[in-house]
Short mmCIF file of C-alpha atoms and ligand atoms in Angstrom, two decimals:
data_model
loop_
_atom_site.label_atom_id
_atom_site.label_comp_id
_atom_site.label_asym_id
_atom_site.label_seq_id
_atom_site.Cartn_x
_atom_site.Cartn_y
_atom_site.Cartn_z
CA UNK A 1328 -9.84 0.18 -23.01
CA UNK A 1329 -12.45 -2.18 -23.93
CA UNK A 1330 -12.34 -3.55 -27.63
CA UNK A 1331 -15.71 -4.66 -29.08
CA UNK A 1332 -15.07 -8.18 -30.20
CA UNK A 1333 -17.36 -7.58 -33.08
CA UNK A 1334 -14.71 -5.17 -34.26
CA UNK A 1335 -11.82 -7.47 -33.89
CA UNK A 1336 -13.62 -10.15 -35.68
CA UNK A 1337 -14.70 -7.68 -38.83
CA UNK A 1338 -10.97 -6.47 -38.91
CA UNK A 1339 -9.46 -9.74 -38.86
CA UNK A 1340 -11.96 -11.48 -40.85
CA UNK A 1341 -12.21 -14.75 -38.91
CA UNK A 1342 -14.91 -16.58 -37.11
CA UNK A 1343 -14.96 -15.61 -33.42
CA UNK A 1344 -17.59 -18.45 -32.43
CA UNK A 1345 -16.73 -19.19 -28.99
CA UNK A 1346 -14.17 -22.11 -28.66
CA UNK A 1347 -15.30 -25.33 -30.35
CA UNK A 1348 -13.59 -28.41 -30.58
CA UNK A 1349 -12.42 -28.59 -33.93
CA UNK A 1350 -10.99 -31.62 -35.65
CA UNK A 1351 -8.58 -29.66 -37.80
CA UNK A 1352 -5.11 -31.21 -37.74
CA UNK A 1353 -1.59 -29.66 -38.22
CA UNK A 1354 0.36 -31.28 -41.37
CA UNK A 1355 2.29 -34.41 -40.93
CA UNK A 1356 5.30 -32.48 -41.76
CA UNK A 1357 4.70 -29.44 -39.75
CA UNK A 1358 7.49 -28.91 -37.28
CA UNK A 1359 6.81 -28.50 -33.70
CA UNK A 1360 9.84 -27.52 -31.45
CA UNK A 1361 11.21 -25.57 -28.77
CA UNK A 1362 13.45 -22.47 -28.36
CA UNK A 1363 16.35 -21.10 -26.44
CA UNK A 1364 19.50 -18.80 -26.50
CA UNK A 1365 23.15 -19.55 -25.21
CA UNK A 1366 23.39 -17.01 -22.78
CA UNK A 1367 20.13 -17.74 -21.29
CA UNK A 1368 20.90 -21.30 -20.86
CA UNK A 1369 24.64 -22.39 -21.12
CA UNK A 1370 26.13 -21.10 -17.98
CA UNK A 1371 30.04 -21.97 -18.00
CA UNK A 1372 30.74 -18.09 -18.68
CA UNK A 1373 34.17 -18.69 -18.46
CA UNK A 1374 34.81 -22.43 -19.09
CA UNK A 1375 37.95 -23.28 -21.07
CA UNK A 1376 38.97 -20.45 -23.15
CA UNK A 1377 35.46 -18.59 -23.64
CA UNK A 1378 35.74 -15.05 -22.99
CA UNK A 1379 33.11 -12.27 -21.72
CA UNK A 1380 30.06 -11.52 -23.90
CA UNK A 1381 28.28 -7.88 -23.40
CA UNK A 1382 25.57 -9.85 -20.94
CA UNK A 1383 28.69 -11.26 -19.00
CA UNK A 1384 30.02 -7.88 -18.81
CA UNK A 1385 26.94 -6.16 -17.73
CA UNK A 1386 25.98 -8.53 -15.12
CA UNK A 1387 29.60 -8.28 -13.71
CA UNK A 1388 30.03 -4.72 -13.74
CA UNK A 1389 26.46 -3.49 -13.38
CA UNK A 1390 24.47 -6.10 -11.32
CA UNK A 1391 22.08 -3.57 -10.10
CA UNK A 1392 20.61 -3.37 -13.60
CA UNK A 1393 19.05 -6.79 -13.28
CA UNK A 1394 16.16 -7.01 -11.30
CA UNK A 1395 17.13 -9.78 -8.95
CA UNK A 1396 20.85 -8.88 -9.30
CA UNK A 1397 21.37 -12.37 -10.79
CA UNK A 1398 23.41 -13.31 -13.78
CA UNK A 1399 23.84 -15.98 -16.62
CA UNK A 1400 27.42 -17.26 -15.11
CA UNK A 1401 25.67 -20.93 -14.35
CA UNK A 1402 21.99 -20.40 -15.54
CA UNK A 1403 20.63 -23.79 -16.49
CA UNK A 1404 24.10 -25.07 -16.69
CA UNK A 1405 23.13 -26.31 -20.23
CA UNK A 1406 26.70 -26.50 -20.87
CA UNK A 1407 27.09 -29.56 -18.52
CA UNK A 1408 23.26 -30.81 -18.61
CA UNK A 1409 22.92 -30.62 -22.29
CA UNK A 1410 22.15 -34.37 -22.30
CA UNK A 1411 19.11 -33.70 -19.95
CA UNK A 1412 18.17 -31.09 -21.87
CA UNK A 1413 17.83 -33.22 -24.65
CA UNK A 1414 16.18 -36.09 -22.79
CA UNK A 1415 13.60 -33.51 -21.99
CA UNK A 1416 13.07 -32.81 -25.63
CA UNK A 1417 12.42 -36.63 -26.23
CA UNK A 1418 9.83 -36.36 -23.42
CA UNK A 1419 7.87 -33.75 -25.15
CA UNK A 1420 8.52 -35.15 -28.45
CA UNK A 1421 9.52 -32.26 -30.74
CA UNK A 1422 10.92 -32.46 -34.28
CA UNK A 1423 13.19 -29.65 -33.81
CA UNK A 1424 15.30 -27.63 -31.39
CA UNK A 1425 16.31 -24.06 -31.84
CA UNK A 1426 19.30 -22.76 -29.88
CA UNK A 1427 22.03 -20.14 -30.43
CA UNK A 1428 25.86 -20.30 -30.32
CA UNK A 1429 27.58 -18.04 -28.16
CA UNK A 1430 30.22 -16.08 -30.50
CA UNK A 1431 32.73 -15.66 -27.37
CA UNK A 1432 32.83 -19.33 -26.88
CA UNK A 1433 33.71 -19.93 -30.50
CA UNK A 1434 35.71 -17.25 -31.12
CA UNK A 1435 37.39 -16.21 -27.81
CA UNK A 1436 38.91 -13.31 -29.50
CA UNK A 1437 35.60 -12.01 -31.21
CA UNK A 1438 37.82 -11.89 -34.25
CA UNK A 1439 38.62 -15.33 -36.08
CA UNK A 1440 42.22 -15.38 -35.68
CA UNK A 1441 41.68 -18.46 -33.05
CA UNK A 1442 38.85 -20.82 -32.90
CA UNK A 1443 38.04 -22.47 -29.82
CA UNK A 1444 38.12 -26.41 -30.06
CA UNK A 1445 36.20 -26.66 -26.62
CA UNK A 1446 33.71 -24.11 -27.72
CA UNK A 1447 33.43 -26.09 -31.33
CA UNK A 1448 33.23 -29.44 -29.21
CA UNK A 1449 30.41 -28.34 -27.08
CA UNK A 1450 28.11 -27.47 -29.78
CA UNK A 1451 29.12 -30.85 -31.71
CA UNK A 1452 28.03 -32.54 -28.47
CA UNK A 1453 24.82 -30.66 -28.67
CA UNK A 1454 24.11 -31.19 -32.22
CA UNK A 1455 25.07 -34.97 -32.11
CA UNK A 1456 22.79 -35.76 -29.18
CA UNK A 1457 19.89 -34.15 -30.65
CA UNK A 1458 20.40 -35.86 -34.11
CA UNK A 1459 20.76 -39.26 -32.22
CA UNK A 1460 17.25 -38.88 -31.69
CA UNK A 1461 15.92 -37.52 -34.83
CA UNK A 1462 15.47 -34.00 -33.30
CA UNK A 1463 16.65 -31.68 -36.14
CA UNK A 1464 18.86 -28.72 -34.77
CA UNK A 1465 18.17 -24.96 -35.91
CA UNK A 1466 21.10 -22.73 -35.14
CA UNK A 1467 20.68 -18.77 -34.26
CA UNK A 1468 23.97 -17.50 -34.84
CA UNK A 1469 23.55 -14.18 -32.72
CA UNK A 1470 21.02 -14.06 -29.70
CA UNK A 1471 22.17 -10.88 -28.16
CA UNK A 1472 25.59 -12.00 -26.88
CA UNK A 1473 28.64 -10.05 -28.86
CA UNK A 1474 31.73 -10.74 -27.23
CA UNK A 1475 32.88 -7.70 -25.04
CA UNK A 1476 35.99 -7.51 -26.95
CA UNK A 1477 34.06 -6.31 -30.33
CA UNK A 1478 31.86 -4.15 -27.97
CA UNK A 1479 34.97 -2.21 -27.07
CA UNK A 1480 35.92 -1.66 -30.70
CA UNK A 1481 32.26 -0.20 -31.08
CA UNK A 1482 30.11 -3.21 -31.70
CA UNK A 1483 27.46 -2.84 -33.96
CA UNK A 1484 28.42 0.91 -34.54
CA UNK A 1485 31.57 -0.06 -36.17
CA UNK A 1486 30.96 -0.94 -39.70
CA UNK A 1487 33.70 -3.66 -39.53
CA UNK A 1488 30.93 -5.70 -37.83
CA UNK A 1489 29.79 -6.55 -41.16
CA UNK A 1490 33.23 -8.57 -41.85
CA UNK A 1491 33.37 -9.74 -38.10
CA UNK A 1492 30.16 -11.52 -38.32
CA UNK A 1493 30.68 -12.83 -41.53
CA UNK A 1494 34.12 -14.34 -40.46
CA UNK A 1495 32.28 -15.80 -37.23
CA UNK A 1496 29.39 -17.30 -39.59
CA UNK A 1497 31.78 -19.01 -41.81
CA UNK A 1498 33.22 -20.83 -38.97
CA UNK A 1499 29.57 -21.80 -37.64
CA UNK A 1500 28.89 -22.81 -41.18
CA UNK A 1501 32.16 -24.72 -41.56
CA UNK A 1502 31.97 -26.53 -38.33
CA UNK A 1503 28.04 -27.39 -38.03
CA UNK A 1504 26.61 -27.11 -41.35
CA UNK A 1505 27.18 -30.67 -42.33
CA UNK A 1506 24.32 -31.62 -39.81
CA UNK A 1507 22.81 -28.30 -39.14
CA UNK A 1508 20.39 -27.37 -41.96
CA UNK A 1509 18.52 -24.38 -40.64
CA UNK A 1510 20.25 -21.22 -39.46
CA UNK A 1511 19.24 -18.07 -38.32
CA UNK A 1512 21.42 -14.98 -38.49
CA UNK A 1513 20.16 -12.67 -36.27
CA UNK A 1514 17.54 -12.83 -33.34
CA UNK A 1515 15.47 -9.89 -33.15
CA UNK A 1516 17.53 -7.12 -34.71
CA UNK A 1517 15.00 -4.42 -33.68
CA UNK A 1518 15.71 -5.60 -29.79
CA UNK A 1519 19.40 -5.57 -30.34
CA UNK A 1520 19.54 -2.11 -31.97
CA UNK A 1521 16.78 -0.15 -30.35
CA UNK A 1522 17.05 -1.91 -26.89
CA UNK A 1523 20.75 -2.05 -26.72
CA UNK A 1524 21.77 0.88 -28.62
CA UNK A 1525 19.21 3.37 -28.60
CA UNK A 1526 17.85 2.82 -25.07
CA UNK A 1527 18.93 1.08 -21.62
CA UNK A 1528 16.67 -2.19 -21.77
CA UNK A 1529 19.43 -4.40 -23.13
CA UNK A 1530 23.32 -4.76 -23.23
CA UNK A 1531 25.13 -2.72 -24.19
CA UNK A 1532 22.60 -0.17 -22.81
CA UNK A 1533 24.22 2.80 -24.82
CA UNK A 1534 21.20 4.93 -24.76
CA UNK A 1535 22.23 6.73 -28.02
CA UNK A 1536 18.61 7.58 -28.85
CA UNK A 1537 17.71 7.10 -32.76
CA UNK A 1538 21.45 7.74 -33.96
CA UNK A 1539 22.72 4.80 -32.21
CA UNK A 1540 19.89 2.44 -33.24
CA UNK A 1541 19.91 3.58 -36.71
CA UNK A 1542 23.76 3.10 -37.10
CA UNK A 1543 23.13 -0.39 -35.83
CA UNK A 1544 20.32 -1.32 -37.84
CA UNK A 1545 22.22 -0.55 -41.02
CA UNK A 1546 25.33 -2.37 -39.90
CA UNK A 1547 23.29 -5.17 -38.61
CA UNK A 1548 21.16 -5.77 -41.80
CA UNK A 1549 24.54 -5.48 -43.85
CA UNK A 1550 26.20 -8.06 -41.55
CA UNK A 1551 23.01 -10.31 -42.27
CA UNK A 1552 23.31 -10.04 -45.99
CA UNK A 1553 26.93 -10.63 -46.13
CA UNK A 1554 26.61 -14.04 -44.04
CA UNK A 1555 23.66 -15.11 -46.08
CA UNK A 1556 25.63 -14.62 -49.28
CA UNK A 1557 28.59 -16.47 -47.68
CA UNK A 1558 26.07 -19.19 -47.07
CA UNK A 1559 24.19 -19.43 -50.07
CA UNK A 1560 27.13 -18.71 -52.45
CA UNK A 1561 29.60 -21.32 -50.64
CA UNK A 1562 27.99 -23.69 -48.11
CA UNK A 1563 24.40 -24.23 -49.50
CA UNK A 1564 25.46 -26.23 -52.67
CA UNK A 1565 27.19 -28.44 -50.64
CA UNK A 1566 25.12 -28.71 -47.55
CA UNK A 1567 21.89 -28.10 -48.98
CA UNK A 1568 20.28 -25.95 -45.95
CA UNK A 1569 18.82 -22.76 -45.76
CA UNK A 1570 19.38 -19.58 -44.07
CA UNK A 1571 17.03 -16.65 -42.55
CA UNK A 1572 16.24 -13.84 -40.34
CA UNK A 1573 14.20 -13.84 -37.10
CA UNK A 1574 12.43 -10.77 -35.96
CA UNK A 1575 10.08 -9.88 -33.34
CA UNK A 1576 6.59 -8.93 -34.79
CA UNK A 1577 4.02 -7.98 -32.42
CA UNK A 1578 0.05 -7.72 -33.72
CA UNK A 1579 -0.93 -4.04 -34.17
CA UNK A 1580 -4.84 -4.19 -34.41
CA UNK A 1581 -6.50 -0.68 -35.14
CA UNK A 1582 -9.19 0.28 -32.86
CA UNK A 1583 -11.51 1.67 -35.77
CA UNK A 1584 -11.85 0.97 -39.39
CA UNK A 1585 -10.68 4.36 -40.05
CA UNK A 1586 -8.12 5.48 -42.57
CA UNK A 1587 -6.36 7.61 -40.20
CA UNK A 1588 -5.89 4.73 -37.93
CA UNK A 1589 -4.97 2.16 -40.38
CA UNK A 1590 -2.22 4.61 -41.32
CA UNK A 1591 -0.85 4.64 -37.69
CA UNK A 1592 -0.92 0.77 -37.57
CA UNK A 1593 1.17 0.83 -40.88
CA UNK A 1594 3.54 3.39 -39.31
CA UNK A 1595 3.92 1.43 -36.25
CA UNK A 1596 4.78 -1.74 -38.01
CA UNK A 1597 7.49 0.13 -40.01
CA UNK A 1598 9.15 1.60 -36.83
CA UNK A 1599 8.72 -1.58 -34.67
CA UNK A 1600 9.94 -4.34 -37.17
CA UNK A 1601 9.43 -3.50 -40.92
CA UNK A 1602 12.53 -1.05 -41.22
CA UNK A 1603 14.59 -4.22 -40.39
CA UNK A 1604 12.50 -6.49 -42.82
CA UNK A 1605 11.57 -4.54 -45.73
CA UNK A 1606 15.09 -4.44 -46.70
CA UNK A 1607 15.58 -8.06 -46.71
CA UNK A 1608 11.91 -9.01 -47.86
CA UNK A 1609 10.33 -6.07 -49.75
CA UNK A 1610 10.34 -6.26 -53.63
CA UNK A 1611 12.18 -2.78 -54.04
CA UNK A 1612 14.20 -3.38 -50.96
CA UNK A 1613 15.53 -0.42 -48.79
CA UNK A 1614 14.24 1.11 -45.64
CA UNK A 1615 10.25 2.19 -45.84
CA UNK A 1616 9.88 5.38 -47.58
CA UNK A 1617 7.57 6.82 -44.99
CA UNK A 1618 9.82 6.07 -42.30
CA UNK A 1619 12.68 7.71 -43.87
CA UNK A 1620 10.82 10.98 -44.66
CA UNK A 1621 9.49 11.15 -41.22
CA UNK A 1622 13.03 10.49 -39.52
CA UNK A 1623 14.47 13.11 -42.00
CA UNK A 1624 11.87 15.72 -41.01
CA UNK A 1625 12.69 15.12 -37.31
CA UNK A 1626 16.27 15.17 -37.92
CA UNK A 1627 15.78 18.66 -39.62
CA UNK A 1628 13.66 19.93 -36.99
CA UNK A 1629 15.95 19.04 -34.13
CA UNK A 1630 18.77 20.95 -35.96
CA UNK A 1631 20.90 17.86 -37.62
CA UNK A 1632 22.66 18.59 -40.34
CA UNK A 1633 21.69 15.44 -42.17
CA UNK A 1634 19.04 13.01 -41.59
CA UNK A 1635 19.66 10.53 -38.94
CA UNK A 1636 18.81 7.64 -41.29
CA UNK A 1637 19.57 7.63 -44.98
CA UNK A 1638 18.38 4.85 -47.20
CA UNK A 1639 20.79 1.96 -48.31
CA UNK A 1640 22.68 2.71 -51.51
CA UNK A 1641 21.16 1.13 -54.81
CA UNK A 1642 23.86 -1.37 -54.82
CA UNK A 1643 23.50 -2.19 -50.89
CA UNK A 1644 19.71 -2.49 -51.60
CA UNK A 1645 20.59 -5.16 -54.33
CA UNK A 1646 22.72 -6.91 -52.32
CA UNK A 1647 20.28 -7.16 -48.94
CA UNK A 1648 17.07 -7.94 -50.94
CA UNK A 1649 15.96 -11.46 -51.14
CA UNK A 1650 18.64 -12.50 -48.55
CA UNK A 1651 16.59 -14.61 -46.31
CA UNK A 1652 15.17 -18.05 -47.11
CA UNK A 1653 12.00 -17.85 -44.58
CA UNK A 1654 10.46 -15.56 -42.30
CA UNK A 1655 11.37 -16.18 -38.87
CA UNK A 1656 8.85 -14.51 -36.62
CA UNK A 1657 9.36 -14.53 -32.67
CA UNK A 1658 5.80 -13.22 -31.45
CA UNK A 1659 4.13 -12.86 -27.95
CA UNK A 1660 1.90 -10.07 -27.88
CA UNK A 1661 0.20 -6.87 -29.40
CA UNK A 1662 -1.35 -3.74 -28.87
CA UNK A 1663 -4.39 -1.62 -30.27
CA UNK A 1664 -3.27 1.36 -32.06
CA UNK A 1665 -5.35 4.40 -31.28
CA UNK A 1666 -4.00 6.89 -33.73
CA UNK A 1667 -1.18 8.85 -34.61
CA UNK A 1668 -0.31 12.52 -33.24
CA UNK A 1669 2.53 14.13 -34.27
CA UNK A 1670 4.12 16.27 -31.76
CA UNK A 1671 6.89 18.65 -31.95
CA UNK A 1672 8.43 17.77 -28.69
CA UNK A 1673 9.09 14.07 -29.71
CA UNK A 1674 12.47 13.00 -31.63
CA UNK A 1675 10.47 10.04 -33.21
CA UNK A 1676 7.20 9.51 -34.99
CA UNK A 1677 7.25 5.86 -33.16
CA UNK A 1678 6.30 7.18 -29.65
CA UNK A 1679 3.52 9.44 -31.21
CA UNK A 1680 1.53 6.43 -32.07
CA UNK A 1681 -0.91 5.91 -29.69
CA UNK A 1682 -1.49 2.25 -28.05
CA UNK A 1683 -2.92 0.59 -25.79
CA UNK A 1684 -3.51 -3.26 -24.21
CA UNK A 1685 -6.89 -4.29 -23.06
CA UNK A 1686 -7.16 -4.54 -19.33
CA UNK A 1687 -9.40 -7.71 -19.83
CA UNK A 1688 -6.51 -9.46 -21.93
CA UNK A 1689 -4.67 -12.08 -19.17
CA UNK A 1690 -1.56 -10.27 -18.08
CA UNK A 1691 1.91 -12.41 -17.88
CA UNK A 1692 4.35 -11.74 -15.35
CA UNK A 1693 6.20 -9.85 -17.88
CA UNK A 1694 5.19 -6.26 -17.99
CA UNK A 1695 4.94 -6.23 -21.47
CA UNK A 1696 3.01 -9.57 -22.31
CA UNK A 1697 -0.82 -9.99 -22.43
CA UNK A 1698 -2.67 -12.67 -24.12
CA UNK A 1699 -4.10 -10.56 -27.04
CA UNK A 1700 -7.18 -12.24 -28.65
CA UNK A 1701 -5.89 -13.68 -32.40
CA UNK A 1702 -2.65 -11.61 -32.04
CA UNK A 1703 -0.45 -14.77 -33.60
CA UNK A 1704 -2.92 -14.96 -36.35
CA UNK A 1705 -3.11 -10.92 -36.92
CA UNK A 1706 0.93 -11.15 -37.04
CA UNK A 1707 1.16 -14.07 -39.59
CA UNK A 1708 -1.66 -12.21 -41.68
CA UNK A 1709 0.26 -8.97 -41.59
CA UNK A 1710 3.60 -10.68 -42.68
CA UNK A 1711 2.11 -12.44 -45.74
CA UNK A 1712 0.18 -9.36 -46.66
CA UNK A 1713 3.46 -7.67 -46.66
CA UNK A 1714 5.76 -9.97 -48.14
CA UNK A 1715 3.39 -12.64 -50.18
CA UNK A 1716 4.25 -16.05 -49.94
CA UNK A 1717 7.29 -16.55 -47.98
CA UNK A 1718 7.76 -19.54 -45.76
CA UNK A 1719 7.50 -18.52 -42.19
CA UNK A 1720 8.66 -20.36 -39.02
CA UNK A 1721 7.19 -19.06 -35.78
CA UNK A 1722 10.69 -19.09 -33.97
CA UNK A 1723 9.20 -18.03 -30.83
CA UNK A 1724 6.31 -17.95 -28.90
CA UNK A 1725 5.59 -18.10 -25.05
CA UNK A 1726 4.15 -16.68 -21.85
CA UNK A 1727 5.59 -16.20 -18.44
CA UNK A 1728 4.67 -17.14 -15.00
CA UNK A 1729 6.10 -17.31 -11.35
CA UNK A 1730 7.59 -20.62 -10.33
CA UNK A 1731 4.86 -23.49 -9.83
CA UNK A 1732 4.14 -26.42 -12.13
CA UNK A 1733 0.36 -25.59 -12.50
CA UNK A 1734 0.65 -23.23 -15.34
CA UNK A 1735 -3.04 -22.94 -16.57
CA UNK A 1736 -2.47 -19.65 -18.01
CA UNK A 1737 0.33 -20.95 -20.04
CA UNK A 1738 -1.64 -23.92 -21.22
CA UNK A 1739 -4.51 -21.11 -22.47
CA UNK A 1740 -1.72 -19.01 -24.19
CA UNK A 1741 -0.45 -22.30 -26.31
CA UNK A 1742 -3.68 -23.52 -26.90
CA UNK A 1743 -4.75 -19.88 -28.27
CA UNK A 1744 -1.64 -19.57 -30.15
CA UNK A 1745 -1.82 -23.01 -31.79
CA UNK A 1746 -5.42 -22.27 -32.97
CA UNK A 1747 -4.09 -19.07 -34.58
CA UNK A 1748 -1.38 -21.09 -36.40
CA UNK A 1749 -4.28 -23.50 -37.53
CA UNK A 1750 -6.56 -20.74 -39.02
CA UNK A 1751 -3.17 -19.17 -40.78
CA UNK A 1752 -2.62 -22.41 -42.32
CA UNK A 1753 -6.38 -23.01 -43.52
CA UNK A 1754 -6.17 -19.67 -45.30
CA UNK A 1755 -3.00 -20.93 -47.04
CA UNK A 1756 -0.22 -18.84 -45.28
CA UNK A 1757 2.75 -21.02 -45.48
CA UNK A 1758 3.70 -21.63 -41.90
CA UNK A 1759 6.42 -24.59 -41.70
CA UNK A 1760 6.82 -24.85 -37.99
CA UNK A 1761 6.55 -23.38 -34.35
CA UNK A 1762 8.93 -23.32 -31.88
CA UNK A 1763 7.70 -22.40 -28.21
CA UNK A 1764 9.80 -20.28 -26.14
CA UNK A 1765 11.01 -22.00 -24.00
CA UNK A 1766 12.11 -25.27 -22.99
CA UNK A 1767 12.89 -24.56 -19.51
CA UNK A 1768 13.07 -21.54 -17.14
CA UNK A 1769 16.33 -19.69 -17.85
CA UNK A 1770 17.82 -16.15 -17.55
CA UNK A 1771 15.32 -13.52 -18.82
CA UNK A 1772 17.87 -11.00 -19.40
CA UNK A 1773 17.10 -7.58 -17.16
CA UNK A 1774 14.49 -9.69 -15.50
CA UNK A 1775 16.98 -12.22 -14.26
CA UNK A 1776 15.05 -15.36 -13.05
CA UNK A 1777 11.97 -13.43 -11.98
CA UNK A 1778 10.21 -14.28 -14.99
CA UNK A 1779 9.57 -18.16 -16.06
CA UNK A 1780 9.00 -19.03 -19.44
CA UNK A 1781 9.67 -22.76 -19.41
CA UNK A 1782 7.97 -25.96 -20.08
CA UNK A 1783 10.31 -27.21 -17.22
CA UNK A 1784 10.50 -25.38 -14.10
CA UNK A 1785 14.18 -25.03 -12.79
CA UNK A 1786 14.73 -23.95 -9.01
CA UNK A 1787 17.81 -21.98 -9.31
CA UNK A 1788 18.70 -22.17 -5.98
CA UNK A 1789 19.08 -26.19 -6.16
CA UNK A 1790 22.59 -26.82 -7.01
CA UNK A 1791 21.44 -29.82 -9.37
CA UNK A 1792 19.25 -27.47 -11.19
CA UNK A 1793 16.69 -30.14 -11.41
CA UNK A 1794 14.29 -29.81 -14.35
CA UNK A 1795 10.83 -30.41 -13.57
CA UNK A 1796 7.84 -30.68 -16.14
CA UNK A 1797 4.88 -28.29 -15.73
CA UNK A 1798 1.23 -29.12 -16.82
CA UNK A 1799 2.04 -26.91 -20.09
CA UNK A 1800 4.54 -29.55 -20.97
CA UNK A 1801 2.30 -32.44 -20.94
CA UNK A 1802 -0.14 -30.49 -23.03
CA UNK A 1803 2.35 -29.26 -25.70
CA UNK A 1804 3.71 -33.12 -25.88
CA UNK A 1805 0.02 -34.29 -26.19
CA UNK A 1806 -0.52 -31.76 -29.12
CA UNK A 1807 2.60 -32.81 -30.71
CA UNK A 1808 1.62 -36.44 -30.59
CA UNK A 1809 -2.07 -36.12 -31.86
CA UNK A 1810 -1.46 -33.08 -34.33
CA UNK A 1811 -4.53 -31.71 -32.73
CA UNK A 1812 -5.59 -29.23 -29.85
CA UNK A 1813 -7.82 -31.12 -27.51
CA UNK A 1814 -9.12 -28.66 -25.18
CA UNK A 1815 -10.62 -31.65 -22.80
CA UNK A 1816 -7.32 -33.07 -22.50
CA UNK A 1817 -5.71 -33.27 -18.97
CA UNK A 1818 -2.68 -34.84 -17.97
CA UNK A 1819 -3.47 -38.10 -15.79
CA UNK A 1820 -0.41 -37.34 -13.52
CA UNK A 1821 2.72 -35.18 -13.88
CA UNK A 1822 4.91 -37.99 -14.23
CA UNK A 1823 6.98 -37.60 -17.53
CA UNK A 1824 8.34 -40.54 -19.80
CA UNK A 1825 9.61 -40.89 -23.30
CA UNK A 1826 7.24 -42.47 -26.04
CA UNK A 1827 8.59 -45.27 -28.40
CA UNK A 1828 10.29 -43.69 -31.26
CA UNK A 1829 11.70 -40.67 -29.23
C1 LIG B 3371 12.24 -12.55 -26.87
O1 LIG B 3371 12.46 -11.17 -26.81
C2 LIG B 3371 13.54 -13.19 -26.75
O2 LIG B 3371 14.40 -13.28 -28.12
C3 LIG B 3371 14.20 -14.16 -25.92
O3 LIG B 3371 15.36 -14.29 -25.48
C4 LIG B 3371 13.46 -13.79 -24.40
O4 LIG B 3371 13.61 -14.78 -23.36
C5 LIG B 3371 11.84 -13.76 -24.79
O5 LIG B 3371 11.72 -13.43 -25.95
C6 LIG B 3371 10.92 -13.53 -23.53
O6 LIG B 3371 11.15 -12.21 -23.14
O7 LIG B 3371 5.48 -5.99 -29.83
O8 LIG B 3371 3.70 -5.95 -28.57
O9 LIG B 3371 4.77 -7.91 -29.10
C7 LIG B 3371 10.91 -10.79 -27.03
C8 LIG B 3371 10.93 -9.21 -26.55
C9 LIG B 3371 9.31 -7.60 -26.16
C10 LIG B 3371 9.81 -8.05 -28.17
C11 LIG B 3371 8.29 -7.23 -26.08
C12 LIG B 3371 8.52 -7.29 -28.45
C13 LIG B 3371 7.08 -5.28 -27.58
C14 LIG B 3371 5.68 -6.05 -27.30
N1 LIG B 3371 9.71 -8.52 -27.00
N2 LIG B 3371 8.31 -6.26 -27.35
S1 LIG B 3371 5.08 -6.49 -28.98
#
């Protein structure tokens, strides 16, 4: 489907003039970074006393589920090669590095009866190494790798996960919070609950449609809130950092300006991400009202004695509301929403919402990823409209290719996305930083090593796992250095070095 440019322009209200070189600059204190996640880069899956995570377990027991039958056993071997990783960060000149901590490396039993010395030592080494070069660490506590032992006890379906997570969070804050000033509790709650519990696209692949997803959602949000309160009450007064939540927000653009289509967009947003963020960021707290009603209607029509998703109690709402110091947004792409056609046969309103991507938008290797014009700008706007002036970090944004260091599509994607950030800044949206996904190629979940997101390429057949900078690495470096996007800039050679002061 072809979307008229004019419509896009009028709806997002920006100048859609052909790209002109602008002299706009990123503010001096704007943070540029890169993101990774433990299971995707560390390898060393059983080093020292580390136990299996749900992703280790999935790959070991059901290798056919992963498109190239690979696993994260070695991945980028960052467990041993973190010094090279930090050297790459210095080459790029980034201000901050977002990475995640593997729960099963810190607490091999999942529960907090025993803390792994080796696990703590590893993350201490990473933190100290980045800080040595003035790169600020940002830690994600949970990026999808639950200890399998906790999954055996129900994982996010067991309400005790709230305490288990808070106990784990205490160990993380306690050990690293003296040096780490930004924490993210959960990465992409919707992907944890929808993909992992409500379908088969992420571990633990439970496929308990709706019911599993909703139980997970409530427990996860409560776990987040408990960890936030713990940080806020006990650690922040001494350590002085901040703690937040990171969620995937895709742009949803109405196909026409009609009321019906705008309503469909709102519903789409509610089901895709706002059901996880309204309880935290909205004024009244709790789940979106309309979503609750629609789920209740469907539940009744399907013969359930009660709704599949009840709202939080008033006490819980108050406990959850306001528990994030910033909005972490992972953003990749978006859709054009065409309308909403309720159907008696579907279990969820979400699947009744018509959506499409324009065939003219460049397509990445990941099937779901296209370069939608202005998508990051649209997403940032929607967040600000919904929740007001909350500080925002773009905690992930990136593009997948196959192997090869000439990654012009990635260059285009990043330039456009950063242009969107400048547009958002111009309008007073409080974007504090931008973390590109990813520093290097890594284990892309069910897609294994077939989709490459890195500034640095890795040949996973090479035992040395040598990291080689792509063209995009040089472009990102130049943007960070000059704080502006120069569309004419081309690297003279592909030889990397570390600039003075890094
Ligand atoms: C992230 O997931 C993960 O955090 C990261 O680990 C992963 O490697 C990376 O991205 C690349 O996949 O709403 O229109 O944007 C992103 C998963 C898949 C979430 C697509 C949103 C719907 C499309 N995203 N999904 S859209």
